[in-house]
Amino acid sequence: MPMPKHAVVIAGGGPSGLMLAGELALAGIDVAIVERRANQDVTGSRAGGLHSRTLEVFDQRGIVDRFLAEGQKSQATGFAGVRFDISGFPTRHPYSLGLWQNHIERILAGWVAELKVPIYRGIEVTGFAQDESGVDVELSDGRSLRAQYLVGCDGGRSLVRKAAGIEFPGSDPTTSNLIAVAELAETPPEWGIRRDAHGIHSLGRVDYEVHDGQIVYADKGPVGVLVTERGVGQTAEPTLSDLSEALVAVYGTDYGIHSPTSITRFTDAARQAASYRAGRVLIAGDAAHVHPPDGGQGLQTGVQDAVNLGWKLAQVVKGISPESLLDTYHTERHPVAARVLRHTMASVALRREDERTKALRDTMAELLGMDEPRRHFAAMMSGLDIHYDLGEGHPLLGRRMPDLSTANGPLRVFDLLHGARPVLLNFGTPCAFDISPWADRVQLVDAKYDGPWELPALGAVPAAAAVLIRPDGYVAWVGDQTQPALTDALTAWFGPPTASG
Ligand SMILES: Cc1cc2nc3c(=O)[nH]c(=O)nc-3n(C[C@H](O)[C@H](O)[C@H](O)COP(=O)(O)OP(=O)(O)OC[C@H]3O[C@@H](n4cnc5c(N)ncnc54)[C@H](O)[C@@H]3O)c2cc1C
């Protein structure tokens, strides 16, 4: 029987793999996912929500309402125990959305199903061999798939990363936590977070609502437990008695914990792949970076890796762009995750309850009480300040394009990105641009906008006459029709001009 073929095979259908599949499918690429799990169920709690930039990314694809309809809006970004209120930030989503990862994945999987991406479920990628024209992907059921590219979105223990020989340097764990969902026979005197010399712990019902910025837990139902263990380095699967023991050590009681639906262990190990690409094999999400969950950055970073990679890989597969475009994926995304690793490691150091750490936390809180540092950190933790180094120029260059409402009809910038196609947005003299040699790839839209130009981290920036926006929503060029650099930018990002126009 001939080997089934796809242009791209994605190992792993978690948040990163699903997002990447959606991006490729929107670009018309034949993509398939191989997923170990038989269904989309997520064991345990994992990510608890979405920050602003991830919400914007979903908005750019026209699917944000699906998440908003199910989640709870709150001001949940923070650092060193300081909460930030980002309600004044210039974004349509100046908040975080509380929504458990199982719901996030279900919604993403629904979108991917609408885009008709095949998912080989209940099957693992067990190995691969790459040659000049593609990759043979070996599956646990004995079959193989042939693809032009393989992307490992297969989580922190990524087989794809290891088999590709990609190094994963970083730091070993210093703390270990158990996270579980279970029933409690007794109701604790209070829900929420507790800190002690060993670290951070918390108890709260899985179901909750946010009223006036405060979490109001459901009266009954399963309880999410997070507890820091006394030791590091346990390798056996955690049990109910481990959980009970850890609770007794912190709370003096285990509150009659029973009937767990999940118990998992995570540590503060922080590691990042040395390279995001090895030939025809790429990695994204937790496969490329792992770090402690402080600040809730892992899923956001993985989804945004996928949005950075998707359109580039699509163009390379279609032969529009050279393979070197894929190198910009590493160049742009590696520093983003490196920064996430750095601030999550700092957060872990600040978790401790000894006198000196408390003093350091208070010092941080004092600094974060000042306007400029607060704005800087809030923009960082919400993902709104991401800046790809595309050279000198207008402050918008390499930053996210704001979702401006333009005056010709009810047109929002993000609406133009629903199909994941680039757009040249001209705010100057109508019909001033002729980009017909790229007309098959790049939309040209004349628009009017008289409002303020503001970026979350920077504040007001000069108005732009025209902006070239990539499918991931980042600005590739800013200028006007007198500036010849537009041709270079169009060619660099979206391939050479076509002769016929
Ligand atoms: C306790 C905890 C709390 C967290 N809280 C947050 C938070 O609040 N905010 C946040 O943004 N992030 C949070 N995270 C991180 C977040 O859960 C991860 O970053 C996110 O799941 C990464 O998505 P991914 O798709 O890259 O990898 P994964 O979610 O790990 O998905 C990998 C997928 O690949 C599949 N797979 C693995 N190997 C193979 C194989 N060989 N073949 C086929 N399939 C395979 C797996 O079944 C899985 O579906 C938290 C994590 C933990 C542990």
Coordinates of C-alpha atoms and ligand atoms in Angstrom, one line a residue:
M1 CA 0.0 0.0 0.0
P2 CA 1.4 3.5 -0.8
M3 CA 2.5 5.6 2.1
P4 CA -0.2 8.3 2.9
K5 CA 1.2 11.7 2.1
H6 CA 0.7 15.2 3.6
A7 CA 2.6 18.4 3.0
V8 CA 3.0 18.8 6.7
V9 CA 2.6 16.3 9.6
I10 CA 2.2 17.7 13.1
A11 CA 3.2 15.3 16.0
G12 CA 0.8 16.2 18.9
G13 CA -2.6 17.8 18.9
G14 CA -2.3 19.9 22.1
P15 CA -2.9 23.7 21.9
S16 CA 0.3 24.4 19.8
G17 CA -0.4 21.5 17.3
L18 CA -4.0 22.5 16.9
M19 CA -3.2 26.1 16.4
L20 CA -0.5 25.3 13.8
A21 CA -2.9 22.9 12.0
G22 CA -5.5 25.7 11.8
E23 CA -3.0 28.2 10.4
L24 CA -1.7 25.8 7.8
A25 CA -5.2 24.7 6.8
L26 CA -6.3 28.4 6.3
A27 CA -3.4 28.8 3.9
G28 CA -4.6 25.8 1.9
I29 CA -1.9 23.4 3.0
D30 CA -2.5 19.6 3.3
V31 CA -1.8 19.1 7.0
A32 CA -2.5 16.2 9.3
I33 CA -2.0 15.8 13.1
V34 CA -0.9 12.6 14.8
E35 CA -2.1 12.5 18.4
R36 CA -1.4 10.0 21.1
R37 CA -4.6 10.6 23.0
A38 CA -7.8 8.9 21.7
N39 CA -9.8 12.1 22.3
Q40 CA -9.2 15.7 23.2
D41 CA -9.7 15.2 27.0
V42 CA -7.1 16.8 29.1
T43 CA -6.0 15.0 32.3
G44 CA -5.7 17.4 35.2
S45 CA -6.1 21.2 35.2
R46 CA -3.0 22.6 33.4
A47 CA -3.5 26.1 31.9
G48 CA -6.1 28.2 33.6
G49 CA -6.7 30.8 30.9
L50 CA -5.7 33.1 28.1
H51 CA -3.9 36.4 28.3
S52 CA -4.5 39.5 26.1
R53 CA -2.2 38.7 23.2
T54 CA -3.5 35.2 22.8
L55 CA -7.0 36.5 22.8
E56 CA -6.0 39.0 20.1
V57 CA -4.5 36.2 18.1
F58 CA -7.8 34.3 18.2
D59 CA -9.6 37.6 17.4
Q60 CA -7.3 37.9 14.3
R61 CA -8.8 34.5 13.1
G62 CA -12.4 35.4 14.0
I63 CA -12.7 32.8 16.7
V64 CA -12.2 34.8 19.9
D65 CA -16.0 34.9 20.7
R66 CA -16.0 31.1 21.1
F67 CA -13.6 31.5 24.0
L68 CA -15.2 34.6 25.5
A69 CA -18.5 32.9 25.6
E70 CA -17.2 30.3 28.0
G71 CA -14.6 32.1 30.1
Q72 CA -14.5 34.5 32.9
K73 CA -12.8 37.9 32.4
S74 CA -10.6 39.2 35.1
Q75 CA -7.4 41.2 35.8
A76 CA -5.1 38.2 36.2
T77 CA -1.8 39.2 35.0
G78 CA 0.8 39.8 37.6
F79 CA 4.4 39.4 38.7
A80 CA 6.0 38.8 42.1
G81 CA 2.6 38.7 43.8
V82 CA 1.6 42.1 42.3
R83 CA -1.6 42.1 40.2
F84 CA -1.8 44.4 37.2
D85 CA -4.9 46.2 36.1
I86 CA -4.6 46.4 32.3
S87 CA -8.1 47.7 31.7
G88 CA -6.6 51.0 30.4
F89 CA -4.4 49.3 27.8
P90 CA -5.2 50.1 24.2
T91 CA -6.5 46.6 23.1
R92 CA -10.0 45.2 22.6
H93 CA -9.1 42.6 25.2
P94 CA -7.6 44.4 28.2
Y95 CA -8.1 41.5 30.6
S96 CA -7.3 37.8 31.0
L97 CA -9.9 35.1 30.4
G98 CA -10.2 32.3 33.0
L99 CA -10.9 29.1 31.0
W100 CA -9.4 25.7 31.7
Q101 CA -7.2 24.1 29.2
N102 CA -9.6 21.2 28.4
H103 CA -12.1 23.9 27.2
I104 CA -9.4 25.8 25.3
E105 CA -8.4 22.6 23.5
R106 CA -12.0 21.5 22.8
I107 CA -12.7 24.9 21.2
L108 CA -9.5 24.8 19.1
A109 CA -10.2 21.2 18.1
G110 CA -13.7 22.3 16.9
W111 CA -12.2 25.0 14.7
V112 CA -9.6 22.6 13.3
A113 CA -12.4 20.1 12.5
E114 CA -14.3 22.8 10.6
L115 CA -11.1 23.4 8.6
K116 CA -11.2 19.6 7.8
V117 CA -7.7 18.8 9.2
P118 CA -7.4 15.0 9.6
I119 CA -6.3 13.8 13.0
Y120 CA -4.8 10.3 13.4
R121 CA -5.9 9.7 16.9
G122 CA -4.7 7.1 19.5
I123 CA -1.4 6.9 17.5
E124 CA 2.1 8.0 18.4
V125 CA 4.9 9.2 16.3
T126 CA 7.7 6.8 17.1
G127 CA 10.5 8.1 14.9
F128 CA 11.3 9.6 11.6
A129 CA 13.9 9.7 8.8
Q130 CA 14.4 12.9 6.8
D131 CA 16.0 13.1 3.3
E132 CA 16.4 15.9 0.8
S133 CA 12.8 16.1 -0.3
G134 CA 10.9 15.1 2.9
V135 CA 10.4 13.1 6.0
D136 CA 9.1 9.6 6.6
V137 CA 7.2 9.7 9.8
E138 CA 6.9 6.3 11.7
L139 CA 3.7 5.6 13.6
S140 CA 3.0 3.3 16.5
D141 CA 0.6 1.3 14.5
G142 CA 3.3 0.3 12.1
R143 CA 2.3 2.7 9.3
S144 CA 4.4 5.6 8.0
L145 CA 3.4 9.0 6.7
R146 CA 5.4 10.9 4.1
A147 CA 5.5 14.7 4.6
Q148 CA 7.5 17.6 3.2
Y149 CA 7.9 18.9 6.8
L150 CA 7.3 17.4 10.3
V151 CA 6.6 19.7 13.2
G152 CA 7.0 18.4 16.8
C153 CA 4.2 19.9 18.9
D154 CA 4.5 16.9 21.2
G155 CA 5.1 18.5 24.5
G156 CA 8.0 18.9 26.9
R157 CA 9.2 15.3 26.5
S158 CA 9.1 15.7 22.8
L159 CA 10.2 12.6 20.9
V160 CA 10.6 14.7 17.8
R161 CA 13.0 17.1 19.5
K162 CA 15.1 14.2 20.9
A163 CA 15.1 12.2 17.6
A164 CA 16.2 15.3 15.7
G165 CA 19.2 15.6 18.0
I166 CA 18.2 19.1 19.2
E167 CA 19.8 20.0 22.5
F168 CA 17.6 21.1 25.4
P169 CA 19.8 23.0 27.8
G170 CA 18.5 24.6 31.0
S171 CA 18.1 24.3 34.7
D172 CA 17.2 21.3 36.8
P173 CA 14.3 21.4 39.2
T174 CA 14.6 22.9 42.7
T175 CA 10.9 22.5 43.7
S176 CA 8.3 20.0 43.0
N177 CA 4.5 20.5 43.1
L178 CA 1.5 18.1 43.0
I179 CA -1.5 19.4 41.1
A180 CA -4.7 17.4 41.4
V181 CA -8.5 17.5 41.0
A182 CA -10.3 15.5 43.7
E183 CA -13.2 15.6 46.2
L184 CA -12.8 16.8 49.8
A185 CA -14.9 15.3 52.6
E186 CA -14.5 18.5 54.7
T187 CA -14.7 22.1 53.5
P188 CA -11.5 24.0 54.3
P189 CA -11.9 27.2 56.4
E190 CA -10.8 29.3 53.4
W191 CA -10.1 28.8 49.7
G192 CA -7.2 30.3 47.8
I193 CA -3.5 30.6 48.0
R194 CA -1.3 30.0 51.0
R195 CA 2.5 30.5 51.1
D196 CA 5.0 29.1 53.6
A197 CA 8.7 28.4 53.8
H198 CA 8.3 25.5 51.4
G199 CA 6.5 27.4 48.7
I200 CA 3.0 28.1 47.3
H201 CA -0.1 26.0 47.8
S202 CA -3.7 26.5 46.9
L203 CA -7.2 25.0 47.2
G204 CA -10.2 26.0 45.2
R205 CA -13.3 24.6 43.5
V206 CA -12.7 23.9 39.8
D207 CA -15.9 25.8 39.0
Y208 CA -15.9 29.5 39.8
E209 CA -17.2 32.9 38.6
V210 CA -15.6 36.3 38.8
H211 CA -17.7 39.0 40.4
D212 CA -16.4 42.5 40.8
G213 CA -12.9 41.2 40.2
Q214 CA -13.1 38.6 43.0
I215 CA -13.2 34.9 42.5
V216 CA -16.4 33.3 43.8
Y217 CA -16.0 29.5 44.1
A218 CA -19.0 27.2 43.5
D219 CA -20.6 25.7 46.6
K220 CA -19.9 22.1 45.6
G221 CA -18.0 20.1 43.0
P222 CA -14.5 18.9 42.5
V223 CA -11.6 20.8 44.1
G224 CA -8.3 21.8 42.4
V225 CA -5.4 21.2 44.7
L226 CA -1.9 22.6 44.3
V227 CA 0.7 21.7 46.9
T228 CA 4.4 22.1 47.1
E229 CA 6.2 18.8 48.1
R230 CA 8.9 18.7 50.7
G231 CA 11.4 17.0 48.4
V232 CA 12.5 17.2 44.8
G233 CA 13.4 14.4 42.4
Q234 CA 10.5 11.9 42.8
T235 CA 10.2 10.0 39.6
A236 CA 7.3 7.5 40.4
E237 CA 3.8 8.5 39.3
P238 CA 2.2 10.5 42.2
T239 CA -0.5 8.7 44.3
L240 CA -3.4 9.7 46.5
S241 CA -1.3 9.0 49.6
D242 CA 1.5 11.3 48.3
L243 CA -1.1 14.0 47.9
S244 CA -2.6 13.4 51.3
E245 CA 0.8 13.4 52.9
A246 CA 1.8 16.7 51.2
L247 CA -1.5 18.3 52.3
V248 CA -1.1 17.2 55.9
A249 CA 2.5 18.7 55.9
V250 CA 1.1 22.1 54.9
Y251 CA -2.5 22.3 56.3
G252 CA -2.2 19.8 59.2
T253 CA -5.0 17.8 57.5
D254 CA -5.9 16.4 54.1
Y255 CA -9.5 17.5 54.5
G256 CA -10.6 13.9 53.7
I257 CA -9.3 14.1 50.2
H258 CA -10.6 11.2 48.0
S259 CA -11.7 10.2 44.5
P260 CA -9.0 12.1 42.5
T261 CA -9.7 12.4 38.8
S262 CA -6.1 13.4 38.2
I263 CA -2.8 13.8 40.1
T264 CA 0.2 15.1 38.3
R265 CA 3.6 16.5 39.3
F266 CA 5.4 19.5 37.9
T267 CA 8.6 21.1 38.7
D268 CA 10.4 24.4 38.1
A269 CA 12.8 23.0 35.6
A270 CA 13.3 25.5 32.8
R271 CA 14.8 24.3 29.5
Q272 CA 14.8 25.6 26.0
A273 CA 15.7 24.0 22.7
A274 CA 19.0 25.2 21.3
S275 CA 17.4 25.3 17.8
Y276 CA 13.8 25.3 16.7
R277 CA 14.6 23.7 13.4
A278 CA 16.7 20.8 12.2
G279 CA 16.3 20.6 8.4
R280 CA 12.8 19.6 7.6
V281 CA 11.9 19.1 11.2
L282 CA 10.7 22.0 13.4
I283 CA 9.4 22.2 17.0
A284 CA 6.9 24.4 18.7
G285 CA 5.3 24.9 22.1
D286 CA 6.4 22.9 25.1
A287 CA 8.5 20.8 22.7
A288 CA 10.7 23.9 22.4
H289 CA 10.5 25.3 25.9
V290 CA 9.4 24.2 29.3
H291 CA 9.3 26.3 32.5
P292 CA 7.2 26.6 35.6
P293 CA 3.6 27.7 35.3
D294 CA 4.1 31.0 37.2
G295 CA 2.5 33.8 35.2
G296 CA 0.6 31.4 33.0
Q297 CA 2.8 31.7 29.9
G298 CA 3.3 28.2 28.5
L299 CA 0.1 27.7 26.4
Q300 CA 0.2 31.4 25.3
T301 CA 3.8 31.0 24.1
G302 CA 3.1 27.8 22.3
V303 CA 0.0 29.1 20.5
Q304 CA 1.9 32.2 19.4
D305 CA 4.8 30.0 18.2
A306 CA 2.3 28.3 16.0
V307 CA 1.0 31.5 14.6
N308 CA 4.5 32.7 13.8
L309 CA 5.4 29.5 12.1
G310 CA 2.2 28.7 10.3
W311 CA 2.2 31.2 7.4
K312 CA 6.0 30.9 6.9
L313 CA 5.8 27.2 6.6
A314 CA 2.8 27.5 4.3
Q315 CA 4.7 29.8 2.0
V316 CA 7.8 27.6 1.9
V317 CA 5.6 24.5 1.1
K318 CA 3.9 26.4 -1.7
G319 CA 7.3 27.4 -3.1
I320 CA 6.5 31.1 -2.7
S321 CA 9.4 31.7 -0.2
P322 CA 12.8 30.1 0.2
E323 CA 13.5 27.8 3.1
S324 CA 15.5 30.6 4.8
L325 CA 12.2 32.2 5.8
L326 CA 11.9 29.3 8.3
D327 CA 15.0 30.5 10.1
T328 CA 13.1 33.7 11.0
Y329 CA 10.8 31.5 13.1
H330 CA 13.7 30.6 15.4
T331 CA 15.2 34.1 15.3
E332 CA 11.9 35.7 16.3
R333 CA 10.5 33.1 18.7
H334 CA 13.5 31.9 20.6
P335 CA 14.1 35.2 22.4
V336 CA 10.4 35.4 23.3
A337 CA 10.5 32.0 25.2
A338 CA 14.0 32.8 26.6
R339 CA 12.5 35.9 28.2
V340 CA 9.5 33.8 29.5
L341 CA 12.0 31.3 31.0
R342 CA 13.9 34.2 32.7
H343 CA 10.9 35.8 34.3
T344 CA 9.3 32.5 35.4
M345 CA 12.6 31.5 37.1
A346 CA 12.6 34.9 38.8
S347 CA 9.0 34.2 40.0
V348 CA 10.0 30.9 41.5
A349 CA 12.9 32.5 43.4
L350 CA 10.3 35.1 44.7
R351 CA 7.9 32.3 45.8
R352 CA 9.8 31.6 49.0
E353 CA 8.7 32.8 52.3
D354 CA 12.0 33.5 54.1
E355 CA 12.6 37.0 55.4
R356 CA 15.0 38.0 52.7
T357 CA 12.8 36.8 49.9
K358 CA 9.8 38.6 51.4
A359 CA 12.0 41.8 51.5
L360 CA 12.8 41.3 47.9
R361 CA 9.2 40.7 47.0
D362 CA 8.3 43.9 48.8
T363 CA 11.0 45.8 47.0
M364 CA 9.7 44.4 43.7
A365 CA 6.2 45.5 44.7
E366 CA 7.4 49.0 45.4
L367 CA 9.1 49.2 42.0
L368 CA 6.0 47.7 40.3
G369 CA 3.9 50.4 42.0
M370 CA 5.6 53.0 39.8
D371 CA 3.8 53.8 36.5
E372 CA 6.6 52.9 34.0
P373 CA 7.7 49.6 35.5
R374 CA 4.1 48.5 36.0
R375 CA 3.2 49.3 32.4
H376 CA 6.4 47.5 31.2
F377 CA 5.7 44.3 33.2
A378 CA 2.0 44.3 32.5
A379 CA 2.6 44.6 28.8
M380 CA 5.1 41.7 29.0
M381 CA 2.9 39.4 31.1
S382 CA -0.1 40.0 28.8
G383 CA 2.1 39.3 25.7
L384 CA 1.2 42.7 24.2
D385 CA 4.8 44.0 24.1
I386 CA 6.3 41.3 21.9
H387 CA 8.8 43.0 19.5
Y388 CA 10.5 41.1 16.7
D389 CA 13.7 42.8 15.8
L390 CA 13.0 43.8 12.2
G391 CA 15.5 46.7 12.3
E392 CA 15.4 50.4 13.0
G393 CA 12.3 52.4 12.1
H394 CA 8.8 53.4 13.2
P395 CA 7.9 52.0 16.6
L396 CA 5.2 49.8 15.0
L397 CA 7.9 47.9 13.1
G398 CA 8.1 44.3 14.4
R399 CA 5.3 44.9 16.9
R400 CA 1.6 43.8 16.9
M401 CA -0.7 45.9 14.7
P402 CA -3.4 47.5 16.8
D403 CA -7.0 46.5 16.0
L404 CA -8.0 49.9 14.7
S405 CA -11.5 50.6 13.6
T406 CA -11.1 52.3 10.2
A407 CA -13.7 54.6 8.7
N408 CA -14.6 52.9 5.5
G409 CA -17.5 50.7 6.7
P410 CA -17.4 48.7 10.0
L411 CA -13.9 47.5 9.2
R412 CA -11.6 46.4 12.0
V413 CA -7.9 45.6 11.2
F414 CA -8.3 42.1 12.7
D415 CA -11.2 41.4 10.4
L416 CA -8.7 41.7 7.5
L417 CA -6.6 38.9 9.0
H418 CA -9.3 36.2 9.4
G419 CA -8.0 34.4 6.3
A420 CA -4.4 34.6 7.6
R421 CA -3.3 36.6 4.5
P422 CA -1.0 39.6 4.6
V423 CA -2.4 43.1 4.1
L424 CA -1.0 46.4 3.0
L425 CA -3.1 49.0 4.8
N426 CA -3.0 52.4 3.2
F427 CA -4.1 55.3 5.3
G428 CA -2.8 58.0 2.9
T429 CA -4.0 59.1 -0.5
P430 CA -6.3 56.4 -1.9
C431 CA -5.0 54.2 -4.7
A432 CA -1.5 55.5 -4.1
F433 CA 0.0 52.0 -4.0
D434 CA 0.4 49.5 -6.9
I435 CA 1.4 46.1 -5.6
S436 CA 0.0 44.1 -8.5
P437 CA 3.0 41.8 -8.7
W438 CA 2.0 40.5 -5.2
A439 CA -1.8 40.8 -5.7
D440 CA -2.2 37.0 -5.5
R441 CA -0.7 37.0 -2.0
V442 CA -1.1 40.4 -0.4
Q443 CA -4.4 42.3 0.1
L444 CA -4.3 46.0 -0.5
V445 CA -6.8 48.1 1.4
D446 CA -7.3 51.8 1.4
A447 CA -8.5 52.9 4.8
K448 CA -9.1 56.1 6.9
Y449 CA -8.2 56.4 10.5
D450 CA -8.2 59.6 12.5
G451 CA -7.9 58.2 16.0
P452 CA -4.9 57.9 18.3
W453 CA -2.1 55.5 17.6
E454 CA -1.1 53.8 20.8
L455 CA 0.8 50.8 21.8
P456 CA 0.4 49.1 25.3
A457 CA 4.1 49.3 26.3
L458 CA 5.0 52.5 24.5
G459 CA 2.0 54.7 24.7
A460 CA 1.3 57.2 21.8
V461 CA 3.3 56.6 18.6
P462 CA 3.3 58.7 15.4
A463 CA 0.5 57.9 13.0
A464 CA 1.5 55.6 10.1
A465 CA 0.8 56.5 6.4
A466 CA 0.8 52.8 5.5
V467 CA 1.6 49.5 7.2
L468 CA 2.4 46.1 5.8
I469 CA 0.9 43.5 8.2
R470 CA 2.0 39.9 8.2
P471 CA -0.6 37.1 8.7
D472 CA 0.5 36.8 12.3
G473 CA -0.5 40.4 12.9
Y474 CA 3.0 41.8 13.3
V475 CA 4.1 44.8 11.2
A476 CA 6.7 44.1 8.5
W477 CA 7.0 47.6 7.1
V478 CA 5.8 51.2 7.9
G479 CA 6.0 54.1 5.4
D480 CA 4.4 55.8 2.4
Q481 CA 4.5 55.3 -1.3
T482 CA 7.6 57.3 -1.8
Q483 CA 9.7 54.8 0.1
P484 CA 11.1 52.0 -2.1
A485 CA 11.8 49.7 0.8
L486 CA 8.2 48.4 0.5
T487 CA 9.3 46.3 -2.5
D488 CA 12.1 44.8 -0.4
A489 CA 9.8 44.1 2.5
L490 CA 7.2 42.5 0.2
T491 CA 9.8 40.3 -1.4
A492 CA 11.5 39.3 1.9
W493 CA 8.3 38.3 3.6
F494 CA 5.9 37.3 0.8
G495 CA 8.2 36.1 -2.0
P496 CA 9.4 37.7 -5.3
P497 CA 7.1 39.6 -7.5
T498 CA 5.2 37.6 -10.2
A499 CA 6.0 38.7 -13.7
S500 CA 2.4 38.8 -14.9
G501 CA 1.1 40.8 -11.9
Ligands
LIG1 C1 0.1 22.7 36.4 C2 0.3 23.4 35.1 C3 -0.4 24.7 35.0 C4 -0.2 25.4 33.8 N1 -0.8 26.6 33.8 C5 -0.7 27.4 32.7 C6 -1.4 28.6 32.5 O1 -2.1 29.1 33.4 N2 -1.2 29.3 31.4 C7 -0.5 28.8 30.3 O2 -0.4 29.5 29.3 N3 0.1 27.6 30.4 C8 0.0 26.9 31.5 N4 0.6 25.7 31.6 C9 1.4 25.2 30.5 C10 0.5 24.6 29.4 O3 -0.3 23.5 29.9 C11 1.4 24.1 28.3 O4 2.4 25.1 28.0 C12 0.6 23.7 27.0 O5 -0.2 22.6 27.2 C13 1.6 23.4 25.9 O6 0.9 23.0 24.7 P1 1.6 22.1 23.6 O7 0.6 21.8 22.6 O8 2.9 22.7 23.2 O9 2.0 20.8 24.4 P2 1.1 19.7 25.2 O10 -0.1 20.4 25.7 O11 2.0 19.0 26.1 O12 0.6 18.8 24.0 C14 1.4 17.8 23.4 C15 0.5 16.8 22.7 O13 1.3 15.9 22.0 C16 0.8 14.6 22.3 N5 2.0 13.7 22.1 C17 3.1 13.6 22.9 N6 4.0 12.8 22.3 C18 3.4 12.3 21.2 C19 3.9 11.5 20.1 N7 5.1 10.9 20.2 N8 3.1 11.2 19.1 C20 1.9 11.8 19.0 N9 1.4 12.6 20.0 C21 2.2 12.9 21.0 C22 0.3 14.6 23.7 O14 -0.7 13.6 23.9 C23 -0.4 16.0 23.7 O15 -1.7 16.0 23.2 C24 0.5 24.9 32.8 C25 1.1 23.6 32.8 C26 1.0 22.9 34.0 C27 1.6 21.6 34.1

